[in-house]
PDB file of C-alpha atoms in Angstrom:
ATOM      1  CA  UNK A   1      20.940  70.821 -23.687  1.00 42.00           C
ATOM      2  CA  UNK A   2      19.766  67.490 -22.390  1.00 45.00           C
ATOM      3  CA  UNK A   3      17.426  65.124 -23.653  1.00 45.00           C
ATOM      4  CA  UNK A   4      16.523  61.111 -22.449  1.00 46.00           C
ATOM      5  CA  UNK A   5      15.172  59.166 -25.458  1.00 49.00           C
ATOM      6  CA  UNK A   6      13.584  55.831 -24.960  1.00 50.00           C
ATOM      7  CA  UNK A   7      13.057  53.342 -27.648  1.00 51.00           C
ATOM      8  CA  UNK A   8      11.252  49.932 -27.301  1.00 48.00           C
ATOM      9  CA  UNK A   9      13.389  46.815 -26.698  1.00 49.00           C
ATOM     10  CA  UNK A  10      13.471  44.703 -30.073  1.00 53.00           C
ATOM     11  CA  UNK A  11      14.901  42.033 -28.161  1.00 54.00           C
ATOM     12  CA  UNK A  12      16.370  40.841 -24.537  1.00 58.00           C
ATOM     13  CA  UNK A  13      18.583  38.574 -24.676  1.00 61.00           C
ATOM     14  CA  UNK A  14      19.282  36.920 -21.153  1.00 62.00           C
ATOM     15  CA  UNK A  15      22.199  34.753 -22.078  1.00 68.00           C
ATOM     16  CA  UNK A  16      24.513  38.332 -22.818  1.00 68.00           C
ATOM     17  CA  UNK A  17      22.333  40.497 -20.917  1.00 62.00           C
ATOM     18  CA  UNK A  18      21.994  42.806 -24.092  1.00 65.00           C
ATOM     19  CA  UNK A  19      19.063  45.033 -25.091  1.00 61.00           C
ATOM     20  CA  UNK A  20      18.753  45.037 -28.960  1.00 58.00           C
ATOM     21  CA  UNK A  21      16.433  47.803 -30.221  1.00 57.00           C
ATOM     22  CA  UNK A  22      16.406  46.547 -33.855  1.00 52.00           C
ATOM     23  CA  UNK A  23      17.563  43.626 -35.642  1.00 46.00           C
ATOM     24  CA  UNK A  24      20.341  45.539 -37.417  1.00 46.00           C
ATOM     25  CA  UNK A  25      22.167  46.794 -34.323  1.00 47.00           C
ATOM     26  CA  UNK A  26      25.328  45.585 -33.186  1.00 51.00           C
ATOM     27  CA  UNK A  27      25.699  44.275 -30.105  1.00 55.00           C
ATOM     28  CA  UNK A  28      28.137  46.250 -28.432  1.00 60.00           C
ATOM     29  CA  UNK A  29      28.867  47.513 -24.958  1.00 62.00           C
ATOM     30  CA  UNK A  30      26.367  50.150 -25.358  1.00 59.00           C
ATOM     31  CA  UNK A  31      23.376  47.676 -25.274  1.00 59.00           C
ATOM     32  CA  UNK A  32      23.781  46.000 -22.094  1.00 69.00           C
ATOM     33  CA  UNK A  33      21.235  46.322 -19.406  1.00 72.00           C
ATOM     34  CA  UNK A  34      23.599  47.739 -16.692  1.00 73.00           C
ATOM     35  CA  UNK A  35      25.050  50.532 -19.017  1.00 72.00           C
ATOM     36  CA  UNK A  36      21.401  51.402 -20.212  1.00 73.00           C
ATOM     37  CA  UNK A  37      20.844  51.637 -16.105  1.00 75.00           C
ATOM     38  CA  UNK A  38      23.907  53.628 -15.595  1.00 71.00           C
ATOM     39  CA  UNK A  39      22.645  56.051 -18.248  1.00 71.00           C
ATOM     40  CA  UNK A  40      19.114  56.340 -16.877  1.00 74.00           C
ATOM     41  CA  UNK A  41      20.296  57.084 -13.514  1.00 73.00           C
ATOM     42  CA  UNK A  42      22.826  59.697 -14.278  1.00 70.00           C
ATOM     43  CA  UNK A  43      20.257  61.573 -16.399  1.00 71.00           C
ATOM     44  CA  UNK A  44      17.359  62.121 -13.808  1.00 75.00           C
ATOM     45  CA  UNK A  45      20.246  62.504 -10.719  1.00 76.00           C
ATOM     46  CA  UNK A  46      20.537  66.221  -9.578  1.00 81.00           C
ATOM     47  CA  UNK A  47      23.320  67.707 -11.148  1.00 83.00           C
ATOM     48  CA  UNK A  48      24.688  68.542  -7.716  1.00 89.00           C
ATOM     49  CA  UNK A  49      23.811  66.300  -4.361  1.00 88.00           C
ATOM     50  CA  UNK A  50      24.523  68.027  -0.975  1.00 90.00           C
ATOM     51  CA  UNK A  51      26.512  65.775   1.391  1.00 91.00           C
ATOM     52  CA  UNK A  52      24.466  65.351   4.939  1.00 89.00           C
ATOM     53  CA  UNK A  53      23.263  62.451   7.120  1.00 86.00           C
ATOM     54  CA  UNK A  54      20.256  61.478   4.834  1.00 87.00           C
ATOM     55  CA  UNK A  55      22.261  61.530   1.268  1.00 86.00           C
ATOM     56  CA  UNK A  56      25.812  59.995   2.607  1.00 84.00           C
ATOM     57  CA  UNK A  57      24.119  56.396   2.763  1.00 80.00           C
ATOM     58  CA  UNK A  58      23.428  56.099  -1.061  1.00 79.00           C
ATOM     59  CA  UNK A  59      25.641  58.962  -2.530  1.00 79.00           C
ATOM     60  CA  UNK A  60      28.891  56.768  -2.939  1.00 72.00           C
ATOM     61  CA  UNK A  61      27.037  53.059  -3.718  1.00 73.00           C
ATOM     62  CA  UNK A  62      25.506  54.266  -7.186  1.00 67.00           C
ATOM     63  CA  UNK A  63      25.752  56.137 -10.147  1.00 66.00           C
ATOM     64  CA  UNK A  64      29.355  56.883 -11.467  1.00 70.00           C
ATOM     65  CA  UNK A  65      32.076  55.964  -9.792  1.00 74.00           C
ATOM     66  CA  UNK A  66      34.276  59.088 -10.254  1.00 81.00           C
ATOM     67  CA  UNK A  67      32.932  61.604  -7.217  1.00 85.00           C
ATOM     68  CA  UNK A  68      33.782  65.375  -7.394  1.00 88.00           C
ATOM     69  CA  UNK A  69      33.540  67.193  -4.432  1.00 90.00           C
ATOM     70  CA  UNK A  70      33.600  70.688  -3.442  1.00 92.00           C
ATOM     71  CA  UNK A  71      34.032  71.993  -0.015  1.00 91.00           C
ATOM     72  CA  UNK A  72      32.298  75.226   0.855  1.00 88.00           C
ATOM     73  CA  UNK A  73      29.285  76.507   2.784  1.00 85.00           C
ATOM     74  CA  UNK A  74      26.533  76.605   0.434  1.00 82.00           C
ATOM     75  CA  UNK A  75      25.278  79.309   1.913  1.00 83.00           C
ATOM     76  CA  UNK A  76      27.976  81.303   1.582  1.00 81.00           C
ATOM     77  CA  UNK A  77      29.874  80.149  -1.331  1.00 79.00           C
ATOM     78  CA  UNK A  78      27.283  81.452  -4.131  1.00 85.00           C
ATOM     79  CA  UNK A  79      29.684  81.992  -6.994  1.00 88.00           C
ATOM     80  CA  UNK A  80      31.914  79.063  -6.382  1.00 89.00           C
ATOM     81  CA  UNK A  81      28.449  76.663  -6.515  1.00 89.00           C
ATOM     82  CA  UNK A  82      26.940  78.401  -9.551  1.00 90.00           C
ATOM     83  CA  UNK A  83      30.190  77.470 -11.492  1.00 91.00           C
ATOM     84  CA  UNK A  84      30.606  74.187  -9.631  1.00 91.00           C
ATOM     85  CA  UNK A  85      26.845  73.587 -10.565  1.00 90.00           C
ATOM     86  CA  UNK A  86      27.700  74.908 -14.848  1.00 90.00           C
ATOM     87  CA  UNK A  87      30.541  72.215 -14.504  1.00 88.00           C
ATOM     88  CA  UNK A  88      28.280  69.835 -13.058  1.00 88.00           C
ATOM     89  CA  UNK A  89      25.580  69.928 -15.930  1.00 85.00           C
ATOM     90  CA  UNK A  90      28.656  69.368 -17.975  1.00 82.00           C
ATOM     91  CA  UNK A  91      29.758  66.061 -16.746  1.00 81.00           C
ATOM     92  CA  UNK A  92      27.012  64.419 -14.465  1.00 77.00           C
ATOM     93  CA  UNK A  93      27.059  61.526 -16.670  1.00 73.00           C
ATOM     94  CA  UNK A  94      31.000  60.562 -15.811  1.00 78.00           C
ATOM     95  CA  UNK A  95      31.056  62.219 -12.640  1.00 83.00           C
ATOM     96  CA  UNK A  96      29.149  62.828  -9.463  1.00 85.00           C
ATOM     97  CA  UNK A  97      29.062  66.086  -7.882  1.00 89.00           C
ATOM     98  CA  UNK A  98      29.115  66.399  -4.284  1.00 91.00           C
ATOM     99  CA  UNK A  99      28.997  69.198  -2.151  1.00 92.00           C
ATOM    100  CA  UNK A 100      30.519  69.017   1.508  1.00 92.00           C
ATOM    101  CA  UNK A 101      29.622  71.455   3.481  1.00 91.00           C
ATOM    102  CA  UNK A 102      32.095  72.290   6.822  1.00 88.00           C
ATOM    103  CA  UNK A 103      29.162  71.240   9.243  1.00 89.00           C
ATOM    104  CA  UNK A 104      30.540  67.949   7.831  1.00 91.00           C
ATOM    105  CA  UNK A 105      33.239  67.704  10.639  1.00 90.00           C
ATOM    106  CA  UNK A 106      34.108  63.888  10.145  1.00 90.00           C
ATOM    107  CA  UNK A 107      34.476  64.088   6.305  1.00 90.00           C
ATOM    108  CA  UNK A 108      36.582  67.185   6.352  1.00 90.00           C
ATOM    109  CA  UNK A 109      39.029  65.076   8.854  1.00 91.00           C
ATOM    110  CA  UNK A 110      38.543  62.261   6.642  1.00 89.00           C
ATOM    111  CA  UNK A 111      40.390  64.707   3.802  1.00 88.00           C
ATOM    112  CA  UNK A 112      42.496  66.341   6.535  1.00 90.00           C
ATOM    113  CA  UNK A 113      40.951  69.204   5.793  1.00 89.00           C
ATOM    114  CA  UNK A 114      40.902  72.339   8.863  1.00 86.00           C
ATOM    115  CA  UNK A 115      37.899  74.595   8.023  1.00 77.00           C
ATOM    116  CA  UNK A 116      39.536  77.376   9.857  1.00 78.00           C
ATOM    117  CA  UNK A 117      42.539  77.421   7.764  1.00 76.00           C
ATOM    118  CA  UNK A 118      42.663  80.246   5.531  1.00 66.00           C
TER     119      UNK A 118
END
C-alpha cells in the first residue's frame, strides 16, 4: 500500500537548502528540497511509462536515475507486463520502469537487440 503525507514546512532554510518540519528534527539528508522533490515525483509517476515519440523526451531527464526496461509488445505480452507492472509498484521509488515496445526500431538497435530473434 501507498500513501503521500504532507506536513507543513516549520522552516526553509536557504543557506542548506533544508526543509525542517519541526524544531526538533535533525537535519539530515532526508530534509533537503531536492530529495523531498525526488520523492514527490516518484509517488504520483505511473508505475510503468510506455516508451514512444511523446514520452522518450522527458522519460530519461527526471525521476530516478536507475531505468528498468522491458522489451515486449504490450499488446501481446499480457503476463510478462502484469508481473513487470507488480514489480514496478514495488520499486518505482528507486527505479523507473520503462516499457519498449519492438515498433521502437532505433532503441532496440541501440541495445542490439533483433526482434525477430527467437
Amino acid at each position: 500500500e501507498y500513501g503521500l503525507f504532507l506536513y507543513s514546512p516549520y522552516l526553509v532554510d536557504d543557506d542548506t537548502n533544508r526543509v525542517l518540519f519541526n524544531p526538533k528534527q535533525t537535519n539530515d539528508d532526508s530534509t533537503k528540497v531536492d530529495t523531498i522533490v525526488r520523492a514527490l515525483e516518484a509517488a504520483t509517476a505511473p508505475a510503468i511509462t510506455i516508451y514512444d515519440a511523446y514520452t522518450s523526451a522527458t522519460i530519461f531527464k527526471r525521476g530516478p536515475a536507475i531505468h528498468s526496461a522491458l522489451f515486449c509488445d504490450p499488446s501481446e505480452d499480457e503476463n510478462t507486463i502484469a508481473a513487470f507492472e507488480i514489480a514496478a509498484m514495488q520499486r518505482r521509488d528507486r527505479a523507473r520502469h520503462v516499457i519498449i515496445p519492438s515498433s521502437e526500431q532505433r532503441v532496440l538497435e541501440h541495445f542490439d537487440i533483433d526482434p525477430n530473434a527467437e
